[in-house]
PDB file of C-alpha atoms and ligand atoms in Angstrom:
ATOM      1  CA  MET O 246      94.665  25.254  86.286  1.00 82.00           C
ATOM      2  CA  LEU O 247      97.783  27.133  85.486  1.00 94.00           C
ATOM      3  CA  GLU O 248      96.903  30.690  84.337  1.00 96.00           C
ATOM      4  CA  LYS O 249      95.435  30.948  87.743  1.00 97.00           C
ATOM      5  CA  VAL O 250      98.779  29.461  89.364  1.00 98.00           C
ATOM      6  CA  GLU O 251     100.345  32.496  86.824  1.00 98.00           C
ATOM      7  CA  LEU O 252      98.797  35.162  88.586  1.00 98.00           C
ATOM      8  CA  LEU O 253      99.012  33.933  91.840  1.00 98.00           C
ATOM      9  CA  MET O 254     102.731  34.206  91.019  1.00 98.00           C
ATOM     10  CA  TYR O 255     102.406  37.492  89.940  1.00 98.00           C
ATOM     11  CA  ASN O 256      99.857  39.103  92.339  1.00 98.00           C
ATOM     12  CA  TYR O 257     102.456  37.921  95.293  1.00 98.00           C
ATOM     13  CA  ILE O 258     105.401  39.308  93.703  1.00 98.00           C
ATOM     14  CA  LYS O 259     103.475  42.425  92.810  1.00 98.00           C
ATOM     15  CA  ASP O 260     102.482  42.313  96.568  1.00 97.00           C
ATOM     16  CA  VAL O 261     106.157  42.811  97.551  1.00 97.00           C
ATOM     17  CA  ASP O 262     107.446  45.797  95.166  1.00 96.00           C
ATOM     18  CA  SER O 263     106.420  47.418  91.923  1.00 96.00           C
ATOM     19  CA  TYR O 264     110.146  47.617  90.641  1.00 96.00           C
ATOM     20  CA  ALA O 265     110.219  43.811  91.878  1.00 97.00           C
ATOM     21  CA  ILE O 266     107.302  42.855  89.013  1.00 98.00           C
ATOM     22  CA  ALA O 267     108.790  44.877  86.743  1.00 97.00           C
ATOM     23  CA  LEU O 268     111.488  42.533  86.344  1.00 98.00           C
ATOM     24  CA  TYR O 269     109.627  39.648  86.920  1.00 98.00           C
ATOM     25  CA  ASN O 270     107.348  40.282  83.787  1.00 97.00           C
ATOM     26  CA  HIS O 271     110.634  39.445  81.596  1.00 96.00           C
ATOM     27  CA  ILE O 272     111.188  36.417  82.912  1.00 97.00           C
ATOM     28  CA  PRO O 273     110.807  33.975  80.377  1.00 93.00           C
ATOM     29  CA  LYS O 274     107.502  31.419  81.675  1.00 92.00           C
ATOM     30  CA  GLY O 275     109.202  28.026  81.569  1.00 90.00           C
ATOM     31  CA  LYS O 276     107.288  24.317  81.189  1.00 91.00           C
ATOM     32  CA  ARG O 277     105.919  24.340  84.689  1.00 95.00           C
ATOM     33  CA  LEU O 278     106.372  21.172  85.123  1.00 94.00           C
ATOM     34  CA  ARG O 279     106.564  21.199  88.532  1.00 97.00           C
ATOM     35  CA  ALA O 280     102.781  22.959  89.040  1.00 97.00           C
ATOM     36  CA  LYS O 281     101.704  20.889  86.479  1.00 96.00           C
ATOM     37  CA  LEU O 282     102.580  17.954  88.759  1.00 97.00           C
ATOM     38  CA  VAL O 283     101.059  19.477  91.840  1.00 98.00           C
ATOM     39  CA  LEU O 284      97.661  20.263  90.217  1.00 97.00           C
ATOM     40  CA  LYS O 285      97.568  16.849  88.401  1.00 97.00           C
ATOM     41  CA  ILE O 286      98.310  14.824  92.395  1.00 97.00           C
ATOM     42  CA  SER O 287      96.155  16.871  94.293  1.00 96.00           C
ATOM     43  CA  GLY O 288      93.604  18.502  92.053  1.00 94.00           C
ATOM     44  CA  ASP O 289      92.694  21.861  91.116  1.00 91.00           C
ATOM     45  CA  SER O 290      92.352  23.135  94.213  1.00 96.00           C
ATOM     46  CA  ILE O 291      93.234  27.154  95.619  1.00 97.00           C
ATOM     47  CA  GLU O 292      95.421  25.424  97.953  1.00 98.00           C
ATOM     48  CA  SER O 293      96.950  22.955  95.545  1.00 98.00           C
ATOM     49  CA  GLN O 294      97.155  26.548  93.488  1.00 98.00           C
ATOM     50  CA  LYS O 295      99.025  27.820  96.313  1.00 98.00           C
ATOM     51  CA  LEU O 296     101.590  25.341  96.656  1.00 98.00           C
ATOM     52  CA  ALA O 297     102.080  25.004  92.754  1.00 98.00           C
ATOM     53  CA  ALA O 298     102.849  28.888  92.530  1.00 98.00           C
ATOM     54  CA  ILE O 299     105.259  28.739  95.719  1.00 98.00           C
ATOM     55  CA  ILE O 300     107.245  26.063  94.122  1.00 98.00           C
ATOM     56  CA  GLU O 301     107.446  27.674  90.626  1.00 98.00           C
ATOM     57  CA  LEU O 302     108.776  30.887  91.926  1.00 98.00           C
ATOM     58  CA  ILE O 303     111.447  28.674  94.119  1.00 98.00           C
ATOM     59  CA  HIS O 304     112.691  27.121  90.932  1.00 98.00           C
ATOM     60  CA  ALA O 305     112.608  30.814  88.795  1.00 98.00           C
ATOM     61  CA  ALA O 306     114.773  31.864  91.912  1.00 98.00           C
ATOM     62  CA  SER O 307     117.177  29.025  91.075  1.00 98.00           C
ATOM     63  CA  LEU O 308     117.471  29.785  88.033  1.00 98.00           C
ATOM     64  CA  LEU O 309     118.034  33.410  88.054  1.00 98.00           C
ATOM     65  CA  HIS O 310     121.067  32.552  90.658  1.00 98.00           C
ATOM     66  CA  ASP O 311     121.975  29.778  88.330  1.00 97.00           C
ATOM     67  CA  ASP O 312     122.368  31.835  85.101  1.00 97.00           C
ATOM     68  CA  VAL O 313     124.424  34.094  87.319  1.00 98.00           C
ATOM     69  CA  ILE O 314     127.008  31.221  88.504  1.00 96.00           C
ATOM     70  CA  ASP O 315     126.685  29.895  84.982  1.00 92.00           C
ATOM     71  CA  GLU O 316     127.118  33.463  83.729  1.00 93.00           C
ATOM     72  CA  ALA O 317     124.411  32.095  80.590  1.00 92.00           C
ATOM     73  CA  LYS O 318     123.400  34.665  78.457  1.00 92.00           C
ATOM     74  CA  THR O 319     120.117  33.123  77.273  1.00 91.00           C
ATOM     75  CA  ARG O 320     117.341  31.723  79.090  1.00 93.00           C
ATOM     76  CA  ARG O 321     114.755  29.638  77.266  1.00 89.00           C
ATOM     77  CA  GLY O 322     115.590  30.930  73.961  1.00 87.00           C
ATOM     78  CA  THR O 323     116.080  34.775  75.274  1.00 92.00           C
ATOM     79  CA  PRO O 324     118.075  36.770  76.619  1.00 95.00           C
ATOM     80  CA  SER O 325     118.903  36.012  80.918  1.00 96.00           C
ATOM     81  CA  ILE O 326     117.911  38.727  83.336  1.00 98.00           C
ATOM     82  CA  ASN O 327     121.573  38.750  84.031  1.00 98.00           C
ATOM     83  CA  ALA O 328     122.553  39.604  80.613  1.00 97.00           C
ATOM     84  CA  THR O 329     119.640  41.971  79.913  1.00 97.00           C
ATOM     85  CA  TYR O 330     120.529  44.070  83.090  1.00 97.00           C
ATOM     86  CA  ASP O 331     123.054  42.711  84.923  1.00 98.00           C
ATOM     87  CA  SER O 332     124.105  39.868  87.863  1.00 98.00           C
ATOM     88  CA  LYS O 333     123.141  41.794  90.920  1.00 98.00           C
ATOM     89  CA  THR O 334     119.936  42.852  89.227  1.00 98.00           C
ATOM     90  CA  ALA O 335     118.875  38.964  88.872  1.00 98.00           C
ATOM     91  CA  VAL O 336     120.741  37.878  92.236  1.00 98.00           C
ATOM     92  CA  MET O 337     118.160  40.340  94.262  1.00 98.00           C
ATOM     93  CA  LEU O 338     115.159  39.331  92.310  1.00 98.00           C
ATOM     94  CA  GLY O 339     115.782  35.895  92.602  1.00 98.00           C
ATOM     95  CA  ASP O 340     116.035  36.412  96.426  1.00 98.00           C
ATOM     96  CA  ILE O 341     112.765  38.390  96.423  1.00 98.00           C
ATOM     97  CA  LEU O 342     111.456  35.450  94.566  1.00 98.00           C
ATOM     98  CA  TYR O 343     112.947  32.798  97.013  1.00 97.00           C
ATOM     99  CA  SER O 344     111.430  35.016 100.364  1.00 98.00           C
ATOM    100  CA  LYS O 345     108.209  35.787  99.218  1.00 98.00           C
ATOM    101  CA  ALA O 346     107.854  31.999  98.416  1.00 98.00           C
ATOM    102  CA  TYR O 347     109.044  31.356 101.837  1.00 98.00           C
ATOM    103  CA  LEU O 348     106.784  33.598 103.267  1.00 98.00           C
ATOM    104  CA  GLU O 349     103.979  32.045 101.844  1.00 98.00           C
ATOM    105  CA  LEU O 350     105.238  29.078 102.758  1.00 98.00           C
ATOM    106  CA  ASN O 351     104.571  29.015 106.030  1.00 97.00           C
ATOM    107  CA  ASN O 352     100.768  29.083 105.806  1.00 97.00           C
ATOM    108  CA  PHE O 353     101.297  25.207 104.586  1.00 98.00           C
ATOM    109  CA  SER O 354     101.790  22.151 107.240  1.00 98.00           C
ATOM    110  CA  PRO O 355     104.697  22.009 108.678  1.00 98.00           C
ATOM    111  CA  PHE O 356     105.791  18.072 106.592  1.00 98.00           C
ATOM    112  CA  ILE O 357     104.624  20.549 103.504  1.00 98.00           C
ATOM    113  CA  ALA O 358     107.024  23.168 104.660  1.00 98.00           C
ATOM    114  CA  LYS O 359     109.990  20.865 106.325  1.00 98.00           C
ATOM    115  CA  SER O 360     109.989  18.810 102.945  1.00 98.00           C
ATOM    116  CA  ILE O 361     110.069  21.846 100.251  1.00 98.00           C
ATOM    117  CA  SER O 362     112.695  23.567 102.656  1.00 98.00           C
ATOM    118  CA  ASP O 363     114.774  21.057 102.775  1.00 98.00           C
ATOM    119  CA  ALA O 364     115.254  20.187  99.538  1.00 98.00           C
ATOM    120  CA  VAL O 365     115.731  23.772  98.823  1.00 98.00           C
ATOM    121  CA  THR O 366     119.026  23.045 100.907  1.00 98.00           C
ATOM    122  CA  LYS O 367     120.116  19.725  98.839  1.00 98.00           C
ATOM    123  CA  LEU O 368     119.061  21.731  95.459  1.00 98.00           C
ATOM    124  CA  SER O 369     121.772  24.558  96.429  1.00 98.00           C
ATOM    125  CA  VAL O 370     124.784  21.730  97.561  1.00 98.00           C
ATOM    126  CA  GLY O 371     123.235  20.122  94.382  1.00 97.00           C
ATOM    127  CA  GLU O 372     124.391  23.543  92.279  1.00 97.00           C
ATOM    128  CA  MET O 373     127.713  23.585  94.334  1.00 97.00           C
ATOM    129  CA  LEU O 374     128.311  20.021  93.195  1.00 97.00           C
ATOM    130  CA  ASP O 375     127.125  20.780  89.695  1.00 95.00           C
ATOM    131  CA  VAL O 376     129.980  24.111  89.800  1.00 96.00           C
ATOM    132  CA  GLU O 377     132.576  21.938  91.238  1.00 96.00           C
ATOM    133  CA  PHE O 378     132.215  18.618  88.962  1.00 94.00           C
ATOM    134  CA  SER O 379     132.559  21.728  86.342  1.00 95.00           C
ATOM    135  CA  LYS O 380     136.541  22.309  87.197  1.00 96.00           C
ATOM    136  CA  GLU O 381     138.115  19.391  86.000  1.00 95.00           C
ATOM    137  CA  ILE O 382     136.342  15.879  84.121  1.00 96.00           C
ATOM    138  CA  GLN O 383     134.216  13.927  86.102  1.00 96.00           C
ATOM    139  CA  LEU O 384     133.784  10.584  84.957  1.00 97.00           C
ATOM    140  CA  ASP O 385     132.495   8.680  88.172  1.00 97.00           C
ATOM    141  CA  GLU O 386     128.742   7.702  87.417  1.00 98.00           C
ATOM    142  CA  ALA O 387     127.781   7.458  91.078  1.00 98.00           C
ATOM    143  CA  LYS O 388     128.805  11.318  91.504  1.00 97.00           C
ATOM    144  CA  TYR O 389     126.952  12.805  88.600  1.00 98.00           C
ATOM    145  CA  PHE O 390     123.527  10.964  90.136  1.00 98.00           C
ATOM    146  CA  ASP O 391     123.948  11.834  93.117  1.00 98.00           C
ATOM    147  CA  MET O 392     124.696  15.596  91.463  1.00 97.00           C
ATOM    148  CA  ILE O 393     121.385  15.304  89.198  1.00 97.00           C
ATOM    149  CA  TYR O 394     119.520  14.015  92.363  1.00 98.00           C
ATOM    150  CA  LYS O 395     120.168  17.216  94.326  1.00 98.00           C
ATOM    151  CA  LYS O 396     120.263  19.400  91.135  1.00 96.00           C
ATOM    152  CA  THR O 397     117.007  18.371  89.420  1.00 97.00           C
ATOM    153  CA  ALA O 398     115.125  15.729  91.129  1.00 98.00           C
ATOM    154  CA  VAL O 399     114.781  16.973  94.943  1.00 98.00           C
ATOM    155  CA  LEU O 400     112.403  19.562  94.202  1.00 98.00           C
ATOM    156  CA  ILE O 401     110.618  17.514  91.939  1.00 98.00           C
ATOM    157  CA  GLU O 402     110.207  14.686  94.616  1.00 98.00           C
ATOM    158  CA  ALA O 403     108.844  17.044  97.235  1.00 98.00           C
ATOM    159  CA  THR O 404     106.670  18.884  94.961  1.00 98.00           C
ATOM    160  CA  ALA O 405     105.363  15.277  94.161  1.00 98.00           C
ATOM    161  CA  ALA O 406     105.224  14.038  97.792  1.00 98.00           C
ATOM    162  CA  THR O 407     103.671  17.536  99.300  1.00 98.00           C
ATOM    163  CA  ALA O 408     101.266  17.890  96.699  1.00 98.00           C
ATOM    164  CA  ALA O 409     100.420  14.145  97.689  1.00 98.00           C
ATOM    165  CA  SER O 410     100.295  15.280 101.319  1.00 98.00           C
ATOM    166  CA  LEU O 411      97.902  17.649 100.374  1.00 97.00           C
ATOM    167  CA  ALA O 412      95.378  15.183  99.141  1.00 96.00           C
ATOM    168  CA  ASN O 413      95.907  12.841 101.822  1.00 97.00           C
ATOM    169  CA  LYS O 414      97.630  10.801  99.245  1.00 97.00           C
ATOM    170  CA  ASP O 415     101.131   8.321 100.393  1.00 98.00           C
ATOM    171  CA  SER O 416     103.586  11.046 100.051  1.00 98.00           C
ATOM    172  CA  GLN O 417     106.225   8.127 100.118  1.00 98.00           C
ATOM    173  CA  LYS O 418     105.042   6.500  96.691  1.00 98.00           C
ATOM    174  CA  PHE O 419     104.766   9.981  95.215  1.00 98.00           C
ATOM    175  CA  ALA O 420     108.072  11.239  96.507  1.00 98.00           C
ATOM    176  CA  LEU O 421     109.293   8.253  94.785  1.00 98.00           C
ATOM    177  CA  TYR O 422     107.439   9.044  91.584  1.00 97.00           C
ATOM    178  CA  GLY O 423     109.175  12.793  91.841  1.00 98.00           C
ATOM    179  CA  LYS O 424     112.460  11.807  92.137  1.00 98.00           C
ATOM    180  CA  ASN O 425     112.662   9.043  89.636  1.00 98.00           C
ATOM    181  CA  LEU O 426     110.836  11.690  87.025  1.00 97.00           C
ATOM    182  CA  GLY O 427     113.014  14.405  88.530  1.00 97.00           C
ATOM    183  CA  LEU O 428     116.474  12.137  87.548  1.00 98.00           C
ATOM    184  CA  ALA O 429     114.687  10.818  84.153  1.00 97.00           C
ATOM    185  CA  PHE O 430     114.129  14.517  82.961  1.00 96.00           C
ATOM    186  CA  GLN O 431     117.579  15.543  83.613  1.00 96.00           C
ATOM    187  CA  ILE O 432     119.281  12.384  81.658  1.00 97.00           C
ATOM    188  CA  ILE O 433     116.947  13.823  78.875  1.00 96.00           C
ATOM    189  CA  ASP O 434     118.036  17.354  79.514  1.00 94.00           C
ATOM    190  CA  ASP O 435     121.563  15.854  78.946  1.00 96.00           C
ATOM    191  CA  VAL O 436     120.885  13.576  76.179  1.00 96.00           C
ATOM    192  CA  LEU O 437     119.092  17.053  73.709  1.00 95.00           C
ATOM    193  CA  ASP O 438     122.244  19.237  74.763  1.00 94.00           C
ATOM    194  CA  ILE O 439     123.829  16.633  72.663  1.00 95.00           C
ATOM    195  CA  THR O 440     121.449  15.400  69.795  1.00 93.00           C
ATOM    196  CA  ALA O 441     118.879  18.637  69.662  1.00 90.00           C
ATOM    197  CA  ASP O 442     119.791  21.857  67.839  1.00 84.00           C
ATOM    198  CA  GLU O 443     120.303  25.329  68.885  1.00 78.00           C
ATOM    199  CA  LYS O 444     117.111  26.649  67.720  1.00 75.00           C
ATOM    200  CA  THR O 445     115.088  23.683  69.126  1.00 78.00           C
ATOM    201  CA  LEU O 446     116.764  24.239  72.375  1.00 73.00           C
ATOM    202  CA  GLY O 447     117.040  28.114  72.945  1.00 72.00           C
ATOM    203  CA  LYS O 448     120.447  27.878  73.814  1.00 72.00           C
ATOM    204  CA  PRO O 449     123.667  26.966  72.313  1.00 74.00           C
ATOM    205  CA  ALA O 450     123.856  23.048  71.344  1.00 82.00           C
ATOM    206  CA  LEU O 451     126.813  20.790  72.706  1.00 91.00           C
ATOM    207  CA  ALA O 452     127.468  23.318  75.337  1.00 91.00           C
ATOM    208  CA  ASP O 453     127.511  21.236  78.256  1.00 93.00           C
ATOM    209  CA  PHE O 454     131.110  19.502  77.798  1.00 95.00           C
ATOM    210  CA  LYS O 455     132.595  23.138  76.517  1.00 94.00           C
ATOM    211  CA  GLU O 456     130.945  24.535  80.058  1.00 92.00           C
ATOM    212  CA  GLY O 457     132.969  21.138  81.842  1.00 95.00           C
ATOM    213  CA  LYS O 458     129.957  19.234  82.406  1.00 95.00           C
ATOM    214  CA  THR O 459     131.013  15.949  81.723  1.00 97.00           C
ATOM    215  CA  THR O 460     127.207  14.504  82.012  1.00 97.00           C
ATOM    216  CA  LEU O 461     125.702  10.947  81.039  1.00 98.00           C
ATOM    217  CA  PRO O 462     126.386   9.760  78.398  1.00 98.00           C
ATOM    218  CA  TYR O 463     129.949  11.586  78.054  1.00 98.00           C
ATOM    219  CA  ILE O 464     130.684   9.339  81.213  1.00 98.00           C
ATOM    220  CA  TYR O 465     129.518   6.417  78.942  1.00 98.00           C
ATOM    221  CA  LEU O 466     131.238   7.258  75.979  1.00 98.00           C
ATOM    222  CA  PHE O 467     134.010   7.725  77.128  1.00 98.00           C
ATOM    223  CA  GLU O 468     133.728   4.202  78.673  1.00 97.00           C
ATOM    224  CA  SER O 469     133.482   2.678  75.455  1.00 97.00           C
ATOM    225  CA  LEU O 470     135.831   4.311  73.262  1.00 97.00           C
ATOM    226  CA  ASN O 471     139.754   3.065  72.745  1.00 97.00           C
ATOM    227  CA  SER O 472     142.767   4.717  74.427  1.00 97.00           C
ATOM    228  CA  ASP O 473     143.640   7.258  71.259  1.00 97.00           C
ATOM    229  CA  ASP O 474     139.839   8.558  71.077  1.00 97.00           C
ATOM    230  CA  LYS O 475     139.745   8.926  75.080  1.00 98.00           C
ATOM    231  CA  LYS O 476     142.834  11.074  74.416  1.00 97.00           C
ATOM    232  CA  LYS O 477     140.935  13.050  71.421  1.00 97.00           C
ATOM    233  CA  LEU O 478     137.816  13.095  73.878  1.00 97.00           C
ATOM    234  CA  LEU O 479     139.669  14.717  76.559  1.00 97.00           C
ATOM    235  CA  THR O 480     141.684  17.012  74.564  1.00 97.00           C
ATOM    236  CA  LEU O 481     137.858  18.783  73.445  1.00 97.00           C
ATOM    237  CA  TYR O 482     136.875  19.133  77.061  1.00 98.00           C
ATOM    238  CA  LYS O 483     136.090  22.832  77.584  1.00 96.00           C
ATOM    239  CA  LYS O 484     137.035  23.605  73.947  1.00 95.00           C
ATOM    240  CA  GLU O 485     134.921  26.035  71.661  1.00 95.00           C
ATOM    241  CA  LEU O 486     134.824  23.227  69.180  1.00 94.00           C
ATOM    242  CA  THR O 487     135.294  23.341  65.043  1.00 95.00           C
ATOM    243  CA  ASP O 488     132.819  21.608  62.567  1.00 93.00           C
ATOM    244  CA  ASP O 489     134.973  18.924  62.445  1.00 96.00           C
ATOM    245  CA  GLU O 490     135.527  18.557  66.009  1.00 96.00           C
ATOM    246  CA  ARG O 491     131.325  18.560  66.803  1.00 94.00           C
ATOM    247  CA  ILE O 492     130.826  16.237  64.074  1.00 94.00           C
ATOM    248  CA  TRP O 493     133.436  13.580  65.207  1.00 96.00           C
ATOM    249  CA  LEU O 494     131.838  14.159  68.991  1.00 96.00           C
ATOM    250  CA  LYS O 495     128.508  13.558  67.842  1.00 94.00           C
ATOM    251  CA  GLY O 496     129.278  10.912  65.401  1.00 95.00           C
ATOM    252  CA  LYS O 497     131.140   9.073  68.422  1.00 97.00           C
ATOM    253  CA  MET O 498     128.277   9.528  70.542  1.00 96.00           C
ATOM    254  CA  GLN O 499     125.683   7.359  68.419  1.00 94.00           C
ATOM    255  CA  GLU O 500     128.157   4.784  67.152  1.00 95.00           C
ATOM    256  CA  SER O 501     129.277   4.104  70.704  1.00 96.00           C
ATOM    257  CA  GLY O 502     125.304   3.547  71.483  1.00 96.00           C
ATOM    258  CA  ALA O 503     126.028   5.921  74.236  1.00 98.00           C
ATOM    259  CA  VAL O 504     123.143   8.592  73.642  1.00 96.00           C
ATOM    260  CA  ILE O 505     120.878   5.182  72.975  1.00 96.00           C
ATOM    261  CA  LYS O 506     122.256   3.898  76.957  1.00 97.00           C
ATOM    262  CA  SER O 507     121.616   6.723  78.267  1.00 97.00           C
ATOM    263  CA  ILE O 508     118.024   7.867  77.180  1.00 96.00           C
ATOM    264  CA  GLU O 509     117.573   3.639  77.959  1.00 96.00           C
ATOM    265  CA  VAL O 510     118.474   4.798  81.276  1.00 98.00           C
ATOM    266  CA  ALA O 511     116.040   7.827  81.771  1.00 97.00           C
ATOM    267  CA  VAL O 512     113.095   5.171  80.207  1.00 96.00           C
ATOM    268  CA  LYS O 513     113.649   2.916  82.852  1.00 97.00           C
ATOM    269  CA  LEU O 514     113.698   5.505  85.770  1.00 97.00           C
ATOM    270  CA  GLY O 515     110.194   6.362  84.161  1.00 96.00           C
ATOM    271  CA  LYS O 516     108.718   3.404  84.379  1.00 96.00           C
ATOM    272  CA  GLU O 517     110.006   3.073  88.106  1.00 97.00           C
ATOM    273  CA  ALA O 518     108.508   6.453  88.479  1.00 97.00           C
ATOM    274  CA  LEU O 519     104.739   4.854  87.204  1.00 96.00           C
ATOM    275  CA  GLN O 520     104.973   1.590  89.279  1.00 96.00           C
ATOM    276  CA  ALA O 521     105.320   3.922  92.195  1.00 97.00           C
ATOM    277  CA  ILE O 522     102.018   5.273  92.107  1.00 96.00           C
ATOM    278  CA  ALA O 523     100.669   2.408  89.841  1.00 95.00           C
ATOM    279  CA  GLU O 524      97.508   1.812  91.892  1.00 95.00           C
ATOM    280  CA  TYR O 525      96.642   5.446  91.854  1.00 94.00           C
ATOM    281  CA  LYS O 526      96.019   4.802  87.900  1.00 90.00           C
ATOM    282  CA  ASN O 527      96.755   8.304  87.103  1.00 90.00           C
ATOM    283  CA  GLU O 528      96.314   8.479  83.713  1.00 94.00           C
ATOM    284  CA  ALA O 529      97.475  12.319  83.381  1.00 94.00           C
ATOM    285  CA  LEU O 530     100.784  11.405  85.306  1.00 94.00           C
ATOM    286  CA  GLU O 531     101.795   8.890  83.069  1.00 93.00           C
ATOM    287  CA  LYS O 532     101.554  11.207  80.331  1.00 93.00           C
ATOM    288  CA  VAL O 533     103.734  13.117  82.136  1.00 92.00           C
ATOM    289  CA  ILE O 534     106.546  11.030  81.913  1.00 92.00           C
ATOM    290  CA  LYS O 535     105.595   9.557  78.483  1.00 89.00           C
ATOM    291  CA  ASP O 536     106.161  13.811  76.767  1.00 89.00           C
ATOM    292  CA  MET O 537     109.096  13.997  79.345  1.00 85.00           C
ATOM    293  CA  ILE O 538     110.965  11.269  77.547  1.00 86.00           C
ATOM    294  CA  GLU O 539     109.665  12.229  73.916  1.00 84.00           C
ATOM    295  CA  ARG O 540     110.254  15.891  74.669  1.00 80.00           C
ATOM    296  CA  GLU O 541     112.465  17.965  72.056  1.00 73.00           C
ATOM    297  CA  PHE O 542     113.715  20.532  74.092  1.00 68.00           C
TER     298      PHE O 542
HETATM  299  C1  FPP A 718     119.961  24.377  86.488  1.00 74.76           C
HETATM  300  O1  FPP A 718     121.104  23.664  86.240  1.00 74.76           O
HETATM  301  C2  FPP A 718     120.027  24.710  88.149  1.00 74.76           C
HETATM  302  C3  FPP A 718     119.221  24.177  88.918  1.00 74.76           C
HETATM  303  C4  FPP A 718     118.164  23.491  88.726  1.00 74.76           C
HETATM  304  C5  FPP A 718     119.353  24.632  90.080  1.00 74.76           C
HETATM  305  C6  FPP A 718     119.911  25.867  90.568  1.00 74.76           C
HETATM  306  C7  FPP A 718     119.653  25.828  92.313  1.00 74.76           C
HETATM  307  C8  FPP A 718     120.582  26.776  92.799  1.00 74.76           C
HETATM  308  C9  FPP A 718     121.170  28.078  91.814  1.00 74.76           C
HETATM  309  C10 FPP A 718     120.370  27.139  94.421  1.00 74.76           C
HETATM  310  C11 FPP A 718     118.948  26.785  94.772  1.00 74.76           C
HETATM  311  C12 FPP A 718     118.883  28.863  94.982  1.00 74.76           C
HETATM  312  C13 FPP A 718     117.716  29.216  94.817  1.00 74.76           C
HETATM  313  C14 FPP A 718     117.628  30.890  95.386  1.00 74.76           C
HETATM  314  C15 FPP A 718     116.297  28.694  95.363  1.00 74.76           C
HETATM  315  P1  FPP A 718     121.847  23.594  84.519  1.00 74.76           P
HETATM  316  O2  FPP A 718     122.542  24.886  84.784  1.00 74.76           O
HETATM  317  O3  FPP A 718     122.378  22.260  84.734  1.00 74.76           O
HETATM  318  O4  FPP A 718     120.812  23.985  83.616  1.00 74.76           O
HETATM  319  P2  FPP A 718     120.049  24.898  82.800  1.00 74.76           P
HETATM  320  O5  FPP A 718     120.905  24.949  81.353  1.00 74.76           O
HETATM  321  O6  FPP A 718     119.171  25.282  82.510  1.00 74.76           O
HETATM  322  O7  FPP A 718     120.748  26.183  82.901  1.00 74.76           O
HETATM  323 MG1   MG A 719     122.708  26.846  84.397  1.00 74.76          MG
END
């Protein structure tokens, strides 16, 4: 039950400090993809609810820090904690969420504790790579995949693997499911930045390229353009776009097939995720993949 996970998260932070819980209440609740995964893989026991709460607290902490690093003014359509308060507050709240989650993680098996800790180290490297790649245009597909693996897929991979271990299922097979789900999830996120509007996204559209992030559709687009259009695309990097430039960019994304090609990669990864756990015939986990590919925000 997701409500029980929410309550556990709340109580964990309430136990720490009264100001921390007041701040925590201002964090918008996300999709809780990781918590849903834990419950769908290992069932609805108190242990799986606790694991789900721990992982969601770590994820929430990482987003608090990410919004400071990205200087993001909004998170899920509402002002970010760094915008409402300040960066110091967001960093400190993130520290509390993250260290309390680690304290609770000690109650789990060494495999679970190590898997999550290792994932968070890689996640931190992923964020560093993301920042590094935002300094100048980055058109290497392999580097993009390595970065999104660490930034996004690694925690989802560890989520699925640890949930499986809690339920005595094959953690390697579930790790592969989680990894491919996470990669596909990030690719769809990157596609939506181009295809969805601001209202649906809860953040400005076409923001990635302006922030210096060259995502998969941009890598495919660049490969497909003639030299004049390549030059034009390069002039738009990190730029506040005019309406004409937005229309040009969105048009090229569609006509070049860069968006479709990226979605196809995500669909293929989704299928590979399902193949990894086919023997479990878990319809809920099949639906997670389908919903993730078809989502609008
Ligand atoms: C969002 O990416 C960022 C992440 C998924 C990872 C952030 C990780 C860290 C800050 C390091 C780990 C830190 C702790 C405290 C555990 P994005 O900026 O591409 O997406 P967005 O549009 O949702 O901001
Ligand atoms: Mg960000």
